[in-house]
Amino acid sequence: PPPPPPPPAGASPADVERTEVRAAVVISGSLGDWTNAMRQKLRAAVAQTLGIPVRRVRIDSVVAASVRITFTAIQVAGEYTDETGLAAKLQDQAVVSQLSANIEAETGETLESTPVVEAVSVYAAGEEEGEGTSLSLFGRDVLIVSTVVPILAVCCLCGIGAAVYAVWYQRKRLPPAGGGMAEVIPTARV
């Protein structure tokens, strides 16, 4: 698992008030099934699995993909006593199995993917959301870069290959160099 991000500049680890871990999972079912009651049940399952209060789990989005749910689990200093951070827990196979069992018990739906940690944000005491140090090792930026860069490289190589072929083809069609006389072909009778 990736290391947790460092505390904000000038803050010691004791100053860290909370760490927010945003993750996404794919769960069976249809989008219409995910009423407020179902969302509450999912929050309870995530909280129970991670050992944090339900009020520290926020459902950020629910979109179609089977059902892709993004949630944020908030680890608050003084409330959370486990030495393993939430991001590391979400990547632990035993925790993922427990999360799957808890989701099925609470909602009746099946976890179809392992959680993908999208961002980890660390906030010092007094910092508001959006001011913390954020680490997005698994977010869309990595996906875009890991997809777009190879495509651009292939396009460039294809363009270079086409240019080399065009030059080769043109040279093949030109008369021999060296001032040789071209063959005269009569076109009319005398």
PDB file of C-alpha atoms in Angstrom:
ATOM      1  CA  PRO A   1       0.000   0.000   0.000  1.00  0.00           C
ATOM      2  CA  PRO A   2       1.142   3.558  -0.593  1.00  0.00           C
ATOM      3  CA  PRO A   3       2.547   5.416   2.380  1.00  0.00           C
ATOM      4  CA  PRO A   4       0.236   7.960   3.974  1.00  0.00           C
ATOM      5  CA  PRO A   5       0.821  11.529   2.837  1.00  0.00           C
ATOM      6  CA  PRO A   6       2.985  13.694   5.033  1.00  0.00           C
ATOM      7  CA  PRO A   7       1.347  16.082   7.485  1.00  0.00           C
ATOM      8  CA  PRO A   8       0.745  19.583   6.107  1.00  0.00           C
ATOM      9  CA  ALA A   9       3.778  21.881   6.082  1.00  0.00           C
ATOM     10  CA  GLY A  10       4.677  23.008   9.565  1.00  0.00           C
ATOM     11  CA  ALA A  11       2.454  20.404  11.253  1.00  0.00           C
ATOM     12  CA  SER A  12       3.702  17.539  13.375  1.00  0.00           C
ATOM     13  CA  PRO A  13       1.907  14.168  13.285  1.00  0.00           C
ATOM     14  CA  ALA A  14       0.304  15.153  16.604  1.00  0.00           C
ATOM     15  CA  ASP A  15      -1.310  18.151  14.845  1.00  0.00           C
ATOM     16  CA  VAL A  16      -3.115  15.974  12.298  1.00  0.00           C
ATOM     17  CA  GLU A  17      -6.790  16.280  13.082  1.00  0.00           C
ATOM     18  CA  ARG A  18      -8.213  13.997  10.424  1.00  0.00           C
ATOM     19  CA  THR A  19      -7.396  11.955   7.344  1.00  0.00           C
ATOM     20  CA  GLU A  20      -9.995  11.490   4.608  1.00  0.00           C
ATOM     21  CA  VAL A  21      -9.752   8.462   2.346  1.00  0.00           C
ATOM     22  CA  ARG A  22     -11.876   8.518  -0.825  1.00  0.00           C
ATOM     23  CA  ALA A  23     -12.502   5.103  -2.339  1.00  0.00           C
ATOM     24  CA  ALA A  24     -14.795   3.579  -4.953  1.00  0.00           C
ATOM     25  CA  VAL A  25     -16.437   0.163  -5.179  1.00  0.00           C
ATOM     26  CA  VAL A  26     -18.727  -1.524  -7.693  1.00  0.00           C
ATOM     27  CA  ILE A  27     -21.725  -3.258  -6.158  1.00  0.00           C
ATOM     28  CA  SER A  28     -24.415  -5.411  -7.748  1.00  0.00           C
ATOM     29  CA  GLY A  29     -27.918  -4.115  -8.280  1.00  0.00           C
ATOM     30  CA  SER A  30     -29.416  -1.241 -10.187  1.00  0.00           C
ATOM     31  CA  LEU A  31     -29.083   2.468  -9.626  1.00  0.00           C
ATOM     32  CA  GLY A  32     -32.728   2.768  -8.581  1.00  0.00           C
ATOM     33  CA  ASP A  33     -32.111   0.402  -5.636  1.00  0.00           C
ATOM     34  CA  TRP A  34     -29.784   2.889  -3.939  1.00  0.00           C
ATOM     35  CA  THR A  35     -32.298   4.901  -1.950  1.00  0.00           C
ATOM     36  CA  ASN A  36     -31.295   6.939   1.113  1.00  0.00           C
ATOM     37  CA  ALA A  37     -32.010   3.891   3.278  1.00  0.00           C
ATOM     38  CA  MET A  38     -29.650   1.730   1.177  1.00  0.00           C
ATOM     39  CA  ARG A  39     -26.984   4.436   1.313  1.00  0.00           C
ATOM     40  CA  GLN A  40     -27.294   4.513   5.110  1.00  0.00           C
ATOM     41  CA  LYS A  41     -26.870   0.736   5.204  1.00  0.00           C
ATOM     42  CA  LEU A  42     -23.736   0.994   3.049  1.00  0.00           C
ATOM     43  CA  ARG A  43     -22.344   3.687   5.352  1.00  0.00           C
ATOM     44  CA  ALA A  44     -22.956   1.353   8.299  1.00  0.00           C
ATOM     45  CA  ALA A  45     -21.190  -1.532   6.542  1.00  0.00           C
ATOM     46  CA  VAL A  46     -18.131   0.603   5.681  1.00  0.00           C
ATOM     47  CA  ALA A  47     -17.987   2.087   9.190  1.00  0.00           C
ATOM     48  CA  GLN A  48     -18.266  -1.321  10.846  1.00  0.00           C
ATOM     49  CA  THR A  49     -15.536  -2.757   8.616  1.00  0.00           C
ATOM     50  CA  LEU A  50     -13.114   0.131   9.160  1.00  0.00           C
ATOM     51  CA  GLY A  51     -13.832   0.592  12.856  1.00  0.00           C
ATOM     52  CA  ILE A  52     -15.031   4.194  12.634  1.00  0.00           C
ATOM     53  CA  PRO A  53     -18.351   5.841  13.562  1.00  0.00           C
ATOM     54  CA  VAL A  54     -21.040   5.867  10.846  1.00  0.00           C
ATOM     55  CA  ARG A  55     -21.036   9.685  10.922  1.00  0.00           C
ATOM     56  CA  ARG A  56     -17.450   9.499   9.610  1.00  0.00           C
ATOM     57  CA  VAL A  57     -18.500   7.812   6.337  1.00  0.00           C
ATOM     58  CA  ARG A  58     -19.864   9.998   3.540  1.00  0.00           C
ATOM     59  CA  ILE A  59     -21.368   8.658   0.290  1.00  0.00           C
ATOM     60  CA  ASP A  60     -19.968  10.974  -2.392  1.00  0.00           C
ATOM     61  CA  SER A  61     -21.607   9.539  -5.497  1.00  0.00           C
ATOM     62  CA  VAL A  62     -23.706   6.659  -6.768  1.00  0.00           C
ATOM     63  CA  VAL A  63     -23.555   6.095 -10.536  1.00  0.00           C
ATOM     64  CA  ALA A  64     -24.408   3.298 -12.954  1.00  0.00           C
ATOM     65  CA  ALA A  65     -21.710   0.662 -13.648  1.00  0.00           C
ATOM     66  CA  SER A  66     -23.661  -2.119 -12.022  1.00  0.00           C
ATOM     67  CA  VAL A  67     -23.585   0.540  -9.272  1.00  0.00           C
ATOM     68  CA  ARG A  68     -20.326   2.455  -8.733  1.00  0.00           C
ATOM     69  CA  ILE A  69     -20.258   4.091  -5.347  1.00  0.00           C
ATOM     70  CA  THR A  70     -17.632   6.552  -4.190  1.00  0.00           C
ATOM     71  CA  PHE A  71     -17.372   7.089  -0.469  1.00  0.00           C
ATOM     72  CA  THR A  72     -15.103   8.962   1.908  1.00  0.00           C
ATOM     73  CA  ALA A  73     -14.096   7.448   5.232  1.00  0.00           C
ATOM     74  CA  ILE A  74     -12.845   9.988   7.763  1.00  0.00           C
ATOM     75  CA  GLN A  75     -10.253   9.006  10.346  1.00  0.00           C
ATOM     76  CA  VAL A  76     -10.320  11.534  13.205  1.00  0.00           C
ATOM     77  CA  ALA A  77      -7.496  11.745  15.729  1.00  0.00           C
ATOM     78  CA  GLY A  78      -8.644  10.635  19.164  1.00  0.00           C
ATOM     79  CA  GLU A  79     -11.578   8.600  17.787  1.00  0.00           C
ATOM     80  CA  TYR A  80      -9.622   6.185  15.639  1.00  0.00           C
ATOM     81  CA  THR A  81      -7.131   4.103  17.593  1.00  0.00           C
ATOM     82  CA  ASP A  82      -6.136   1.406  15.103  1.00  0.00           C
ATOM     83  CA  GLU A  83      -2.491   1.687  13.992  1.00  0.00           C
ATOM     84  CA  THR A  84      -3.371   0.722  10.402  1.00  0.00           C
ATOM     85  CA  GLY A  85      -4.603   3.671   8.345  1.00  0.00           C
ATOM     86  CA  LEU A  86      -7.906   3.497   6.481  1.00  0.00           C
ATOM     87  CA  ALA A  87      -6.252   3.509   3.030  1.00  0.00           C
ATOM     88  CA  ALA A  88      -4.092   0.514   3.978  1.00  0.00           C
ATOM     89  CA  LYS A  89      -7.113  -1.275   5.441  1.00  0.00           C
ATOM     90  CA  LEU A  90      -9.065  -0.856   2.202  1.00  0.00           C
ATOM     91  CA  GLN A  91      -6.253  -2.658   0.359  1.00  0.00           C
ATOM     92  CA  ASP A  92      -6.025  -5.551   2.839  1.00  0.00           C
ATOM     93  CA  GLN A  93      -7.707  -8.722   1.497  1.00  0.00           C
ATOM     94  CA  ALA A  94      -9.105  -9.720   4.904  1.00  0.00           C
ATOM     95  CA  VAL A  95     -10.690  -6.284   5.331  1.00  0.00           C
ATOM     96  CA  VAL A  96     -12.085  -6.399   1.778  1.00  0.00           C
ATOM     97  CA  SER A  97     -13.648  -9.802   2.549  1.00  0.00           C
ATOM     98  CA  GLN A  98     -15.177  -8.386   5.726  1.00  0.00           C
ATOM     99  CA  LEU A  99     -16.419  -5.317   3.823  1.00  0.00           C
ATOM    100  CA  SER A 100     -18.024  -7.603   1.242  1.00  0.00           C
ATOM    101  CA  ALA A 101     -19.755  -9.626   3.970  1.00  0.00           C
ATOM    102  CA  ASN A 102     -20.916  -6.468   5.766  1.00  0.00           C
ATOM    103  CA  ILE A 103     -22.265  -4.888   2.571  1.00  0.00           C
ATOM    104  CA  GLU A 104     -24.174  -8.060   1.737  1.00  0.00           C
ATOM    105  CA  ALA A 105     -25.543  -8.327   5.285  1.00  0.00           C
ATOM    106  CA  GLU A 106     -26.597  -4.662   5.422  1.00  0.00           C
ATOM    107  CA  THR A 107     -27.859  -4.111   1.857  1.00  0.00           C
ATOM    108  CA  GLY A 108     -28.461  -7.554   0.355  1.00  0.00           C
ATOM    109  CA  GLU A 109     -26.175  -6.584  -2.552  1.00  0.00           C
ATOM    110  CA  THR A 110     -22.851  -8.122  -3.570  1.00  0.00           C
ATOM    111  CA  LEU A 111     -19.514  -6.322  -3.733  1.00  0.00           C
ATOM    112  CA  GLU A 112     -18.272  -6.796  -7.321  1.00  0.00           C
ATOM    113  CA  SER A 113     -14.901  -5.058  -7.069  1.00  0.00           C
ATOM    114  CA  THR A 114     -12.247  -4.421  -4.497  1.00  0.00           C
ATOM    115  CA  PRO A 115     -12.157  -0.854  -3.218  1.00  0.00           C
ATOM    116  CA  VAL A 116      -9.999   1.515  -5.248  1.00  0.00           C
ATOM    117  CA  VAL A 117      -8.448   4.239  -3.104  1.00  0.00           C
ATOM    118  CA  GLU A 118      -8.723   7.405  -5.200  1.00  0.00           C
ATOM    119  CA  ALA A 119      -7.320  10.001  -2.805  1.00  0.00           C
ATOM    120  CA  VAL A 120      -5.998  10.456   0.704  1.00  0.00           C
ATOM    121  CA  SER A 121      -6.194  13.951   2.242  1.00  0.00           C
ATOM    122  CA  VAL A 122      -4.604  14.895   5.560  1.00  0.00           C
ATOM    123  CA  TYR A 123      -5.873  17.905   7.520  1.00  0.00           C
ATOM    124  CA  ALA A 124      -4.166  19.646  10.427  1.00  0.00           C
ATOM    125  CA  ALA A 125      -6.179  21.056  13.274  1.00  0.00           C
ATOM    126  CA  GLY A 126      -8.114  24.103  12.072  1.00  0.00           C
ATOM    127  CA  GLU A 127      -7.878  23.303   8.351  1.00  0.00           C
ATOM    128  CA  GLU A 128     -11.070  23.131   6.354  1.00  0.00           C
ATOM    129  CA  GLU A 129     -11.884  20.648   3.615  1.00  0.00           C
ATOM    130  CA  GLY A 130      -9.865  21.396   0.494  1.00  0.00           C
ATOM    131  CA  GLU A 131      -6.950  22.921   2.430  1.00  0.00           C
ATOM    132  CA  GLY A 132      -5.284  19.634   3.394  1.00  0.00           C
ATOM    133  CA  THR A 133      -2.400  17.804   1.811  1.00  0.00           C
ATOM    134  CA  SER A 134      -3.820  15.471  -0.824  1.00  0.00           C
ATOM    135  CA  LEU A 135      -2.262  12.349  -2.311  1.00  0.00           C
ATOM    136  CA  SER A 136      -4.014  11.074  -5.432  1.00  0.00           C
ATOM    137  CA  LEU A 137      -1.964   8.057  -6.450  1.00  0.00           C
ATOM    138  CA  PHE A 138      -4.927   6.127  -7.771  1.00  0.00           C
ATOM    139  CA  GLY A 139      -7.127   8.858  -9.189  1.00  0.00           C
ATOM    140  CA  ARG A 140      -8.173   9.893 -12.654  1.00  0.00           C
ATOM    141  CA  ASP A 141      -4.854  11.699 -13.284  1.00  0.00           C
ATOM    142  CA  VAL A 142      -2.961   8.413 -13.257  1.00  0.00           C
ATOM    143  CA  LEU A 143      -5.618   6.773 -15.425  1.00  0.00           C
ATOM    144  CA  ILE A 144      -5.480   9.591 -17.965  1.00  0.00           C
ATOM    145  CA  VAL A 145      -1.690   9.652 -18.099  1.00  0.00           C
ATOM    146  CA  SER A 146      -1.387   5.872 -18.288  1.00  0.00           C
ATOM    147  CA  THR A 147      -3.904   5.775 -21.147  1.00  0.00           C
ATOM    148  CA  VAL A 148      -3.275   8.934 -23.159  1.00  0.00           C
ATOM    149  CA  VAL A 149       0.548   8.901 -23.193  1.00  0.00           C
ATOM    150  CA  PRO A 150       0.844   5.446 -24.837  1.00  0.00           C
ATOM    151  CA  ILE A 151      -1.824   6.376 -27.392  1.00  0.00           C
ATOM    152  CA  LEU A 152       0.047   9.562 -28.297  1.00  0.00           C
ATOM    153  CA  ALA A 153       3.316   7.605 -28.557  1.00  0.00           C
ATOM    154  CA  VAL A 154       1.720   5.109 -30.950  1.00  0.00           C
ATOM    155  CA  CYS A 155       0.278   7.947 -33.054  1.00  0.00           C
ATOM    156  CA  CYS A 156       3.693   9.615 -33.283  1.00  0.00           C
ATOM    157  CA  LEU A 157       5.364   6.349 -34.293  1.00  0.00           C
ATOM    158  CA  CYS A 158       2.687   5.765 -36.947  1.00  0.00           C
ATOM    159  CA  GLY A 159       3.212   9.277 -38.292  1.00  0.00           C
ATOM    160  CA  ILE A 160       6.981   8.786 -38.475  1.00  0.00           C
ATOM    161  CA  GLY A 161       6.499   5.401 -40.143  1.00  0.00           C
ATOM    162  CA  ALA A 162       4.166   6.928 -42.755  1.00  0.00           C
ATOM    163  CA  ALA A 163       6.671   9.716 -43.511  1.00  0.00           C
ATOM    164  CA  VAL A 164       9.552   7.226 -43.929  1.00  0.00           C
ATOM    165  CA  TYR A 165       7.422   5.081 -46.236  1.00  0.00           C
ATOM    166  CA  ALA A 166       6.437   8.111 -48.353  1.00  0.00           C
ATOM    167  CA  VAL A 167      10.101   9.125 -48.820  1.00  0.00           C
ATOM    168  CA  TRP A 168      11.097   5.555 -49.699  1.00  0.00           C
ATOM    169  CA  TYR A 169       8.241   5.230 -52.202  1.00  0.00           C
ATOM    170  CA  GLN A 170       9.106   8.542 -53.914  1.00  0.00           C
ATOM    171  CA  ARG A 171      12.774   7.591 -54.223  1.00  0.00           C
ATOM    172  CA  LYS A 172      11.808   4.244 -55.730  1.00  0.00           C
ATOM    173  CA  ARG A 173       9.862   6.028 -58.509  1.00  0.00           C
ATOM    174  CA  LEU A 174      12.567   8.599 -59.431  1.00  0.00           C
ATOM    175  CA  PRO A 175      14.964   7.943 -62.359  1.00  0.00           C
ATOM    176  CA  PRO A 176      18.463   6.797 -61.421  1.00  0.00           C
ATOM    177  CA  ALA A 177      20.826   9.556 -60.305  1.00  0.00           C
ATOM    178  CA  GLY A 178      24.106  10.227 -62.126  1.00  0.00           C
ATOM    179  CA  GLY A 179      22.997  11.971 -65.310  1.00  0.00           C
ATOM    180  CA  GLY A 180      22.068   8.820 -67.181  1.00  0.00           C
ATOM    181  CA  MET A 181      20.098   9.337 -70.356  1.00  0.00           C
ATOM    182  CA  ALA A 182      16.495   8.391 -70.248  1.00  0.00           C
ATOM    183  CA  GLU A 183      15.354   5.953 -72.872  1.00  0.00           C
ATOM    184  CA  VAL A 184      13.598   7.621 -75.815  1.00  0.00           C
ATOM    185  CA  ILE A 185      10.399   5.979 -76.844  1.00  0.00           C
ATOM    186  CA  PRO A 186       9.078   6.980 -80.280  1.00  0.00           C
ATOM    187  CA  THR A 187       5.480   8.032 -80.274  1.00  0.00           C
ATOM    188  CA  ALA A 188       4.845   8.616 -84.006  1.00  0.00           C
ATOM    189  CA  ARG A 189       5.862   6.989 -87.316  1.00  0.00           C
ATOM    190  CA  VAL A 190       7.969   8.812 -89.840  1.00  0.00           C
TER     191      VAL A 190
END
